[in-house]
């Protein structure tokens, strides 16, 4: 029910909320799944680093065993020890070479026999372990070196970097792992680096060995949780998406229901937002106010005063117009009754009634309640029925109009000339007045054919003994033309626009020839 042209802010809020609600289950589900995945990744990272630590310890156990076995030979001539050096290489699966040193010089190796190369204890973490990025035999190829000593003599055993790479790659193929010894570290590509290793964004775990000076570092890239989410939870994701859509649709439906014209009109009715406005009807000759038409206005909390043609069609469609008219009649009676002295006897009060209101005898009660507010004969209630929507002549409706007639309630056929009522219709429903539609009045002085219709209507009403009201009178030319053709009543902006009750009463009070004011008239009326 568009009540005005601009509704942007409210609309955007209404349009966005279902989307926001729809996204909630998805976001909530994603947060929970992400948390779950991170927990799983951390557990997996802890398990794999432990396994790698154990595997590297196994390799080092081999190296330590070989070096310890050879330590007693350190300082002895190389040709004497060489066979034992080679024997340890053969016996220990992970040992690639064994060596003896004395006085910081490596003097015997399993590969070459006699040798001469300096040995620096400070290269070794805790004097025990060195992660080398290659030696003279295999430059650029990682090597893990174990050193043990007794005084200035000692034994050294080495393991090939490939054993380490195998441990790092095979234990957890989809996890990033590093082996760290001192300030050297090696990833699963087998390349040895020096300095601070990169931290892993997800499930970063570091586990040190309790037996050797090294640690293993594991974790995952930032993209890993997303990959797992897509590959492990497609069904759950689809379910969340579906839940989101359902939540969004339900929310949209609820908003629409809460803001439906029906709900909005019900709210307005309960908040008493429908007000009567009054437009005077003047009589021929002296143009004094002979009555007024009650026109409904909606005093909307956001939209201000709303015109009836913007909401009456919805009220008619939903059937709420009957209740609204009842409330309007009550409002009108309560506003006018305290100042009934301002009204001349037989003052016409015209109320617009829809066909639906004429279905049963409830309308009789409504009219009685209205009239009971006034001294007998003070007002003449006129029900205006539009010719656009004719009433069906059933026994019930005919009885209703008979009773209305007996009560002295008048019937005016509104918008006359725009519909298809017959003479029989006018008679059956005991029509007292014809209200000539303003479109015909607007043609006065311009369109010959319309003017001819207007003349015929005036003539017809005279012959049928019906009163005639011309509405929409805006110019003096129209006023004078209608006066010349003996039209009984006129209504239009030329005389007065529809106005609120207080203004209407104030205007009534200040008109010349008006009856005395009641003692309890409100100050705004007295001032006027
Ligand atoms: P209507 O019953 O034909 O009422 C006359 C309309 O013409 C009113 O419009 C009035 O303000 C307007 N009018 C009066 N004099 C002039 C004039 O000189 N020039 C022009 N251009 N217009 C003039 P309003 O108040 O906007 O009402 C429009 C329609 O809404 C009414 O037409 C009536 O059909 C309906 N309506 C108003 N109140 C009620 C109500 O309480 N119940 C029902 N069922 N319908 C109502
Ligand atoms: Ca009317
Ligand atoms: Ca009308």
Coordinates of C-alpha atoms and ligand atoms in Angstrom, one line a residue:
X1 CA 0.0 0.0 0.0
X2 CA 2.2 2.9 -1.2
X3 CA 1.1 5.9 0.9
X4 CA 3.6 8.3 -0.5
X5 CA 6.2 8.5 -3.3
X6 CA 9.4 8.3 -1.2
X7 CA 9.8 5.2 1.0
X8 CA 13.5 4.5 0.4
X9 CA 14.9 4.2 3.9
X10 CA 12.2 1.9 5.2
X11 CA 12.3 -0.1 2.0
X12 CA 16.0 -0.7 2.1
X13 CA 15.8 -1.9 5.7
X14 CA 13.0 -4.2 4.8
X15 CA 14.8 -5.5 1.7
X16 CA 18.1 -6.1 3.5
X17 CA 16.9 -7.8 6.7
X18 CA 15.9 -11.1 5.0
X19 CA 19.3 -11.3 3.3
X20 CA 21.0 -10.6 6.7
X21 CA 18.9 -13.3 8.4
X22 CA 19.6 -15.7 5.5
X23 CA 23.4 -15.2 5.9
X24 CA 23.3 -15.9 9.7
X25 CA 23.1 -19.7 9.6
X26 CA 25.8 -19.8 6.9
X27 CA 28.1 -17.6 8.8
X28 CA 27.4 -19.3 12.1
X29 CA 27.9 -22.8 10.5
X30 CA 31.1 -21.6 8.8
X31 CA 32.5 -20.3 12.1
X32 CA 31.7 -23.6 13.9
X33 CA 33.1 -25.7 11.0
X34 CA 36.2 -23.5 10.9
X35 CA 36.8 -23.9 14.6
X36 CA 36.3 -27.7 14.3
X37 CA 38.7 -27.9 11.3
X38 CA 41.4 -25.9 13.1
X39 CA 41.1 -28.2 16.1
X40 CA 41.5 -31.2 13.8
X41 CA 44.5 -29.6 12.1
X42 CA 46.2 -28.8 15.4
X43 CA 45.7 -32.4 16.6
X44 CA 47.0 -33.7 13.3
X45 CA 50.0 -31.3 13.5
X46 CA 50.8 -32.4 17.0
X47 CA 50.7 -36.1 16.1
X48 CA 52.8 -35.7 13.0
X49 CA 55.5 -33.6 14.6
X50 CA 55.8 -36.2 17.4
X51 CA 56.2 -39.0 14.7
X52 CA 58.9 -37.0 12.9
X53 CA 60.7 -36.3 16.2
X54 CA 60.7 -40.1 16.9
X55 CA 61.9 -40.9 13.4
X56 CA 64.8 -38.4 13.6
X57 CA 65.6 -39.7 17.1
X58 CA 65.8 -43.2 15.6
X59 CA 68.2 -42.0 12.9
X60 CA 70.3 -40.2 15.6
X61 CA 70.3 -43.3 17.8
X62 CA 72.0 -45.1 14.8
X63 CA 74.6 -42.3 14.5
X64 CA 75.2 -42.1 18.3
X65 CA 75.6 -45.9 18.5
X66 CA 78.2 -45.9 15.7
X67 CA 80.1 -42.9 17.2
X68 CA 80.1 -44.3 20.7
X69 CA 81.4 -47.7 19.4
X70 CA 84.3 -45.9 17.6
X71 CA 85.1 -43.4 20.4
X72 CA 87.7 -45.8 22.0
X73 CA 89.6 -45.9 18.6
X74 CA 89.9 -42.1 18.5
X75 CA 93.7 -41.1 18.5
X76 CA 94.8 -44.5 17.2
X77 CA 96.4 -44.6 13.7
X78 CA 93.9 -44.6 10.9
X79 CA 95.0 -47.8 9.2
X80 CA 94.2 -49.6 12.5
X81 CA 90.8 -48.0 12.9
X82 CA 89.6 -47.9 9.2
X83 CA 88.1 -51.3 9.1
X84 CA 86.1 -50.6 12.3
X85 CA 84.9 -47.3 10.8
X86 CA 83.6 -49.1 7.7
X87 CA 82.1 -51.8 9.8
X88 CA 79.9 -49.3 11.6
X89 CA 78.7 -47.8 8.3
X90 CA 77.7 -51.3 7.2
X91 CA 76.1 -52.2 10.5
X92 CA 73.9 -49.0 11.0
X93 CA 71.3 -48.5 8.3
X94 CA 71.2 -44.7 8.6
X95 CA 75.0 -44.1 8.9
X96 CA 76.6 -42.8 5.7
X97 CA 80.1 -42.2 7.0
X98 CA 82.1 -42.4 10.2
X99 CA 85.2 -40.3 11.2
X100 CA 87.8 -39.9 13.9
X101 CA 89.3 -36.6 15.1
X102 CA 92.1 -35.6 17.4
X103 CA 93.3 -32.0 18.4
X104 CA 90.6 -30.4 16.3
X105 CA 91.6 -32.3 13.1
X106 CA 89.7 -34.9 11.4
X107 CA 92.4 -37.5 10.5
X108 CA 90.5 -40.6 9.5
X109 CA 87.3 -41.3 7.5
X110 CA 85.4 -44.4 6.5
X111 CA 85.4 -43.3 2.9
X112 CA 89.0 -42.1 2.3
X113 CA 91.0 -43.5 5.2
X114 CA 93.7 -40.9 6.2
X115 CA 92.4 -37.4 6.0
X116 CA 93.3 -34.0 7.2
X117 CA 90.6 -31.4 7.8
X118 CA 89.9 -29.0 10.7
X119 CA 87.0 -29.8 13.1
X120 CA 85.4 -26.9 15.0
X121 CA 83.3 -28.0 18.0
X122 CA 81.4 -24.7 17.9
X123 CA 79.7 -25.7 14.6
X124 CA 77.8 -28.3 16.7
X125 CA 74.7 -27.5 18.7
X126 CA 75.5 -28.6 22.3
X127 CA 78.8 -29.9 20.8
X128 CA 76.7 -32.8 19.4
X129 CA 74.7 -32.0 16.4
X130 CA 75.2 -30.2 13.1
X131 CA 72.8 -29.8 10.2
X132 CA 75.1 -29.2 7.3
X133 CA 74.2 -28.0 3.8
X134 CA 76.8 -30.3 2.2
X135 CA 80.4 -31.4 2.4
X136 CA 83.3 -31.9 0.0
X137 CA 81.9 -35.3 -1.2
X138 CA 78.3 -34.1 -1.8
X139 CA 78.2 -30.3 -1.8
X140 CA 74.7 -28.7 -1.5
X141 CA 73.3 -32.0 -0.2
X142 CA 72.0 -31.9 3.4
X143 CA 73.8 -33.9 6.0
X144 CA 73.1 -34.5 9.7
X145 CA 76.3 -34.9 11.7
X146 CA 76.7 -36.4 15.2
X147 CA 79.8 -35.8 17.3
X148 CA 80.9 -37.4 20.5
X149 CA 84.2 -36.8 22.2
X150 CA 86.4 -37.7 25.1
X151 CA 89.0 -35.1 25.9
X152 CA 90.5 -33.8 22.6
X153 CA 89.6 -37.0 20.7
X154 CA 86.3 -38.0 19.3
X155 CA 84.2 -39.8 16.7
X156 CA 81.8 -38.3 14.2
X157 CA 79.1 -40.1 12.3
X158 CA 76.8 -38.7 9.5
X159 CA 73.4 -39.4 8.1
X160 CA 72.3 -38.5 4.6
X161 CA 69.8 -35.7 4.4
X162 CA 67.6 -37.9 2.2
X163 CA 66.6 -39.9 5.3
X164 CA 65.4 -36.7 6.9
X165 CA 63.5 -35.6 3.7
X166 CA 61.8 -39.0 3.7
X167 CA 60.7 -38.6 7.3
X168 CA 59.4 -35.0 6.6
X169 CA 57.6 -36.0 3.4
X170 CA 56.2 -39.5 4.1
X171 CA 54.8 -39.0 7.6
X172 CA 52.5 -36.1 6.6
X173 CA 52.4 -35.5 2.9
X174 CA 49.9 -32.6 3.1
X175 CA 51.5 -30.8 6.1
X176 CA 54.5 -28.4 6.1
X177 CA 57.2 -29.7 8.4
X178 CA 60.7 -28.4 9.3
X179 CA 63.6 -29.9 11.2
X180 CA 65.6 -27.4 13.2
X181 CA 69.1 -27.8 14.6
X182 CA 70.6 -24.7 16.2
X183 CA 70.0 -21.9 13.8
X184 CA 69.9 -24.2 10.7
X185 CA 66.6 -25.6 9.4
X186 CA 65.5 -27.8 6.6
X187 CA 62.0 -28.2 5.0
X188 CA 60.7 -31.2 3.1
X189 CA 62.5 -29.9 0.0
X190 CA 65.8 -31.0 1.6
X191 CA 67.4 -27.5 1.4
X192 CA 69.2 -26.3 4.5
X193 CA 68.6 -22.6 5.5
X194 CA 70.0 -20.5 8.2
X195 CA 68.2 -18.0 10.4
X196 CA 64.6 -17.7 11.6
X197 CA 62.2 -20.2 9.8
X198 CA 58.8 -18.9 8.6
X199 CA 55.8 -19.4 11.0
X200 CA 52.8 -21.3 9.8
X201 CA 49.5 -19.4 9.8
X202 CA 47.4 -22.5 10.9
X203 CA 48.0 -25.1 13.6
X204 CA 51.6 -24.0 14.2
X205 CA 53.3 -26.6 16.5
X206 CA 56.9 -27.0 17.7
X207 CA 58.1 -30.1 19.4
X208 CA 61.6 -30.5 20.7
X209 CA 63.4 -33.8 21.3
X210 CA 64.2 -34.7 24.9
X211 CA 67.3 -36.7 23.9
X212 CA 69.0 -34.7 21.1
X213 CA 69.3 -30.9 20.5
X214 CA 66.8 -30.6 17.6
X215 CA 63.1 -29.7 17.2
X216 CA 60.4 -30.3 14.6
X217 CA 58.1 -27.6 13.5
X218 CA 54.7 -28.3 11.8
X219 CA 51.7 -26.4 10.5
X220 CA 49.5 -25.6 7.5
X221 CA 49.1 -22.7 5.0
X222 CA 46.2 -20.2 5.4
X223 CA 44.3 -21.9 2.5
X224 CA 44.2 -25.3 4.1
X225 CA 41.0 -24.9 6.2
X226 CA 39.1 -23.6 3.2
X227 CA 40.3 -26.6 1.1
X228 CA 39.2 -29.0 3.8
X229 CA 35.9 -27.3 4.2
X230 CA 35.1 -27.7 0.5
X231 CA 36.3 -31.3 0.3
X232 CA 35.1 -32.7 3.6
X233 CA 31.8 -30.9 4.2
X234 CA 30.0 -30.4 0.9
X235 CA 26.7 -31.9 2.3
X236 CA 26.9 -29.7 5.5
X237 CA 27.6 -26.6 3.4
X238 CA 24.7 -27.3 1.1
X239 CA 22.5 -27.8 4.2
X240 CA 23.6 -24.5 5.7
X241 CA 23.0 -22.8 2.4
X242 CA 19.5 -24.3 2.3
X243 CA 18.9 -23.3 5.9
X244 CA 20.0 -19.7 5.0
X245 CA 17.6 -19.6 2.1
X246 CA 14.7 -20.9 4.2
X247 CA 15.5 -18.5 7.0
X248 CA 15.6 -15.6 4.5
X249 CA 12.4 -16.6 2.8
X250 CA 10.6 -17.0 6.2
X251 CA 11.8 -13.6 7.4
X252 CA 10.8 -11.9 4.2
X253 CA 7.3 -13.5 4.4
X254 CA 7.0 -12.4 8.1
X255 CA 8.0 -8.8 7.2
X256 CA 5.6 -8.7 4.3
X257 CA 2.8 -10.1 6.6
X258 CA 3.6 -7.6 9.3
X259 CA 3.7 -4.8 6.8
X260 CA 0.8 -5.9 4.7
X261 CA -1.9 -3.3 4.0
X262 CA -4.3 -5.4 6.2
X263 CA -1.9 -5.4 9.2
X264 CA -1.1 -1.7 8.7
X265 CA -4.8 -0.8 8.6
X266 CA -5.6 -2.9 11.6
X267 CA -2.8 -1.1 13.6
X268 CA -4.0 2.3 12.4
X269 CA -7.6 1.4 13.5
X270 CA -6.4 0.4 16.9
X271 CA -4.3 3.5 17.2
X272 CA -7.4 5.6 16.2
X273 CA -5.5 7.2 13.3
X274 CA -8.5 7.7 11.0
X275 CA -9.9 11.2 11.3
X276 CA -12.9 12.9 9.9
X277 CA -12.4 16.0 7.8
X278 CA -15.4 18.1 6.9
X279 CA -16.2 19.8 3.6
X280 CA -19.2 22.2 3.8
X281 CA -22.1 21.8 1.4
X282 CA -23.8 25.2 0.6
X283 CA -27.4 25.7 -0.3
X284 CA -28.6 27.7 -3.3
X285 CA -29.5 31.3 -3.0
X286 CA -27.6 32.5 0.1
X287 CA -24.8 29.9 -0.1
X288 CA -25.0 29.3 3.7
X289 CA -23.6 26.0 5.0
X290 CA -26.5 23.5 4.9
X291 CA -24.4 20.5 5.7
X292 CA -21.0 18.9 5.4
X293 CA -19.5 15.8 3.9
X294 CA -17.3 13.7 6.2
X295 CA -14.1 12.7 4.4
X296 CA -11.7 10.2 5.9
X297 CA -8.0 11.1 6.5
X298 CA -5.3 8.9 7.8
X299 CA -3.1 10.6 10.3
X300 CA -0.1 8.3 9.7
X301 CA 2.8 8.4 12.2
X302 CA 5.4 8.5 9.4
X303 CA 3.7 9.6 6.3
X304 CA 1.6 12.4 7.8
X305 CA -1.9 13.1 6.5
X306 CA -2.8 10.5 3.9
X307 CA -5.5 11.0 1.2
X308 CA -8.3 8.5 1.2
X309 CA -7.9 7.3 -2.4
X310 CA -4.5 5.9 -1.4
X311 CA -5.9 3.5 1.3
X312 CA -9.7 3.2 0.8
X313 CA -9.3 0.7 -2.1
X314 CA -7.2 -1.6 0.2
X315 CA -9.7 -1.2 3.1
X316 CA -12.5 -2.1 0.7
X317 CA -10.6 -5.0 -0.7
X318 CA -9.8 -6.4 2.8
X319 CA -13.3 -5.7 4.2
X320 CA -11.9 -3.4 6.9
X321 CA -13.7 -0.4 5.5
X322 CA -16.9 -1.3 7.4
X323 CA -15.0 -1.1 10.8
X324 CA -13.2 2.0 9.7
X325 CA -16.4 3.8 8.7
X326 CA -18.0 2.8 12.0
X327 CA -15.1 4.3 13.9
X328 CA -15.2 7.4 11.7
X329 CA -18.9 7.9 12.3
X330 CA -18.3 7.6 16.0
X331 CA -15.4 10.0 15.9
X332 CA -17.6 12.5 13.9
X333 CA -20.5 12.3 16.3
X334 CA -18.2 12.7 19.3
X335 CA -16.4 15.7 17.7
X336 CA -19.7 17.5 16.7
X337 CA -22.1 16.6 19.4
X338 CA -20.7 18.9 22.1
X339 CA -21.2 21.8 19.7
X340 CA -24.5 20.7 18.2
X341 CA -25.9 24.2 19.0
X342 CA -23.7 25.6 16.2
X343 CA -25.5 23.5 13.7
X344 CA -28.8 24.7 12.3
X345 CA -31.7 22.2 12.5
X346 CA -31.6 19.5 9.8
X347 CA -27.9 20.1 9.2
X348 CA -26.8 17.5 6.7
X349 CA -23.9 15.2 7.6
X350 CA -22.9 13.1 4.6
X351 CA -21.0 9.9 5.2
X352 CA -19.4 7.8 2.4
X353 CA -20.6 4.2 2.7
X354 CA -19.3 1.2 0.6
X355 CA -21.6 -1.5 -0.8
X356 CA -20.1 -4.0 1.7
X357 CA -21.5 -2.0 4.6
X358 CA -25.0 -2.6 3.2
X359 CA -24.9 -6.4 3.5
X360 CA -26.7 -6.6 6.8
X361 CA -28.6 -4.6 9.3
X362 CA -25.5 -3.6 11.3
X363 CA -25.6 -0.3 9.4
X364 CA -28.9 0.5 11.1
X365 CA -27.1 0.3 14.5
X366 CA -24.3 2.4 13.3
X367 CA -26.7 5.1 12.1
X368 CA -28.7 5.0 15.3
X369 CA -25.6 5.3 17.4
X370 CA -24.6 8.3 15.4
X371 CA -27.9 10.0 15.6
X372 CA -28.3 9.4 19.4
X373 CA -25.4 11.8 20.0
X374 CA -27.5 14.8 18.8
X375 CA -30.8 16.4 19.9
X376 CA -33.7 15.0 17.7
X377 CA -33.9 16.7 14.3
X378 CA -30.6 18.6 14.7
X379 CA -28.7 16.7 12.1
X380 CA -29.8 14.8 9.0
X381 CA -27.6 11.8 8.3
X382 CA -27.0 11.3 4.6
X383 CA -25.3 8.1 3.4
X384 CA -23.4 8.6 0.2
X385 CA -23.3 5.5 -2.0
X386 CA -21.1 5.6 -5.1
X387 CA -22.6 4.9 -8.4
X388 CA -19.3 3.2 -9.4
X389 CA -20.2 0.1 -7.4
X390 CA -23.9 -0.6 -7.3
X391 CA -25.6 -2.5 -4.5
X392 CA -27.3 -5.8 -5.3
X393 CA -31.1 -5.6 -4.7
X394 CA -31.6 -8.6 -2.4
X395 CA -34.4 -8.9 0.2
X396 CA -31.8 -8.1 2.9
X397 CA -30.6 -4.9 1.3
X398 CA -34.1 -3.8 0.4
X399 CA -35.2 -4.2 4.0
X400 CA -32.1 -2.3 5.2
X401 CA -32.9 0.7 3.0
X402 CA -36.6 0.6 4.0
X403 CA -35.5 0.8 7.6
X404 CA -33.0 3.6 7.0
X405 CA -35.8 5.5 5.2
X406 CA -38.1 5.0 8.2
X407 CA -35.3 6.3 10.5
X408 CA -35.1 9.5 8.4
X409 CA -31.6 8.6 7.1
X410 CA -31.2 10.1 3.6
X411 CA -29.5 8.3 0.7
X412 CA -27.3 10.2 -1.9
X413 CA -26.1 8.6 -5.0
X414 CA -22.4 9.7 -5.2
X415 CA -20.4 10.3 -8.4
X416 CA -23.6 10.3 -10.4
X417 CA -23.0 10.1 -14.1
X418 CA -20.0 7.8 -13.8
X419 CA -22.0 4.5 -13.3
X420 CA -25.0 2.7 -14.7
X421 CA -27.8 3.1 -12.2
X422 CA -31.3 2.8 -13.6
X423 CA -34.5 4.6 -12.5
X424 CA -35.5 1.3 -10.8
X425 CA -32.3 1.4 -8.8
X426 CA -33.0 4.9 -7.6
X427 CA -36.5 3.9 -6.6
X428 CA -35.6 0.6 -4.9
X429 CA -33.0 2.1 -2.7
X430 CA -35.0 5.2 -2.0
X431 CA -32.4 7.6 -3.2
X432 CA -33.0 11.2 -2.0
X433 CA -30.1 13.1 -3.7
X434 CA -27.9 12.8 -6.7
X435 CA -24.4 14.0 -6.3
X436 CA -23.2 15.1 -9.8
X437 CA -19.7 13.9 -10.3
X438 CA -17.1 16.7 -10.4
X439 CA -16.0 15.7 -13.8
X440 CA -19.3 17.1 -15.2
X441 CA -19.0 20.2 -13.2
X442 CA -15.5 20.8 -14.5
X443 CA -16.9 20.7 -18.0
X444 CA -19.1 23.7 -17.5
X445 CA -18.4 26.3 -20.1
X446 CA -16.1 24.1 -22.1
X447 CA -17.5 20.8 -23.5
X448 CA -20.9 21.0 -25.2
X449 CA -21.7 17.3 -24.8
X450 CA -20.9 17.1 -21.1
X451 CA -22.8 20.2 -20.4
X452 CA -25.7 18.6 -22.2
X453 CA -25.5 15.6 -19.9
X454 CA -25.3 17.9 -16.9
X455 CA -28.4 19.7 -18.0
X456 CA -30.2 16.4 -18.6
X457 CA -29.2 15.1 -15.1
X458 CA -30.5 18.3 -13.5
X459 CA -33.7 18.1 -15.4
X460 CA -34.2 14.4 -14.6
X461 CA -33.7 14.9 -10.9
X462 CA -36.3 17.6 -11.0
X463 CA -38.8 15.3 -12.7
X464 CA -38.0 12.5 -10.2
X465 CA -38.3 14.8 -7.2
X466 CA -34.7 14.1 -6.2
X467 CA -32.5 16.7 -4.6
X468 CA -29.3 17.5 -6.4
X469 CA -25.8 18.3 -5.2
X470 CA -23.0 19.4 -7.5
X471 CA -19.5 18.7 -6.2
X472 CA -16.1 20.0 -7.3
X473 CA -17.3 23.5 -7.8
X474 CA -14.1 25.6 -8.2
X475 CA -15.0 28.7 -10.1
X476 CA -17.6 31.4 -10.0
X477 CA -18.7 30.6 -13.5
X478 CA -19.5 27.0 -12.4
X479 CA -21.3 28.3 -9.3
X480 CA -23.4 30.8 -11.3
X481 CA -24.2 28.3 -14.0
X482 CA -25.5 25.7 -11.4
X483 CA -27.4 28.5 -9.6
X484 CA -29.1 29.5 -12.9
X485 CA -30.1 25.8 -13.4
X486 CA -31.6 25.6 -9.9
X487 CA -29.2 23.1 -8.4
X488 CA -30.1 22.7 -4.7
X489 CA -26.6 22.3 -3.2
X490 CA -23.1 23.0 -4.2
X491 CA -19.8 21.7 -2.7
X492 CA -16.3 22.5 -3.8
X493 CA -13.0 24.4 -3.2
X494 CA -14.7 27.6 -4.2
X495 CA -16.6 27.5 -0.9
X496 CA -14.3 25.6 1.4
X497 CA -11.8 22.8 1.3
X498 CA -12.1 19.7 3.6
X499 CA -10.9 20.7 7.1
X500 CA -10.4 19.1 10.5
X501 CA -13.2 19.2 13.1
X502 CA -11.7 22.0 15.2
X503 CA -11.4 24.3 12.1
X504 CA -14.8 23.4 10.9
X505 CA -16.4 24.2 14.2
X506 CA -14.5 27.4 14.5
X507 CA -15.6 28.5 11.1
X508 CA -19.2 27.5 11.9
X509 CA -19.0 29.6 15.1
X510 CA -17.8 32.7 13.4
X511 CA -20.3 32.7 10.5
X512 CA -23.0 35.4 10.6
X513 CA -26.4 34.3 11.8
X514 CA -25.1 31.4 13.7
X515 CA -27.0 30.3 16.8
X516 CA -25.5 31.0 20.3
X517 CA -22.3 29.3 21.3
X518 CA -22.5 26.6 24.0
X519 CA -21.0 27.4 27.4
X520 CA -18.3 24.8 27.2
X521 CA -17.0 25.7 23.7
X522 CA -13.2 25.2 23.5
X523 CA -11.1 28.4 23.5
X524 CA -9.9 27.9 19.9
X525 CA -13.5 28.0 18.8
X526 CA -14.3 31.0 20.9
X527 CA -11.3 32.8 19.5
X528 CA -12.3 32.2 15.9
Ligands
LIG1 P1 -16.0 11.7 -3.0 O1 -16.9 11.0 -2.1 O2 -16.4 12.0 -4.4 O3 -15.5 13.0 -2.3 C1 -15.2 14.2 -2.9 C2 -13.8 14.4 -3.2 O4 -13.6 15.5 -4.0 C3 -13.0 14.6 -1.9 O5 -11.7 14.1 -2.1 C4 -12.9 16.1 -1.9 O6 -11.8 16.6 -1.2 C5 -12.7 16.4 -3.3 N1 -13.2 17.7 -3.7 C6 -14.1 18.5 -3.1 N2 -14.2 19.7 -3.7 C7 -13.4 19.7 -4.7 C8 -13.0 20.6 -5.7 O7 -13.6 21.8 -5.8 N3 -12.1 20.3 -6.6 C9 -11.5 19.0 -6.6 N4 -10.6 18.7 -7.5 N5 -11.8 18.1 -5.6 C10 -12.7 18.5 -4.7 P2 -11.1 13.2 -1.0 O8 -11.4 13.7 0.4 O9 -9.7 13.0 -1.4 O10 -11.8 11.8 -1.2 C11 -11.7 11.1 -2.3 C12 -12.6 9.9 -2.3 O11 -12.3 9.0 -1.3 C13 -14.0 10.3 -2.0 O12 -14.6 10.8 -3.2 C14 -14.7 9.0 -1.6 O13 -15.0 8.2 -2.7 C15 -13.5 8.4 -0.8 N6 -13.7 8.6 0.6 C16 -13.4 9.6 1.4 N7 -13.7 9.4 2.6 C17 -14.4 8.2 2.6 C18 -15.0 7.4 3.7 O14 -15.1 7.7 4.8 N8 -15.5 6.2 3.3 C19 -15.4 5.7 2.0 N9 -16.0 4.6 1.7 N10 -14.9 6.5 1.0 C20 -14.3 7.7 1.3
LIG2 CA1 -18.9 11.4 -1.3
LIG3 CA1 -18.2 12.2 -5.6

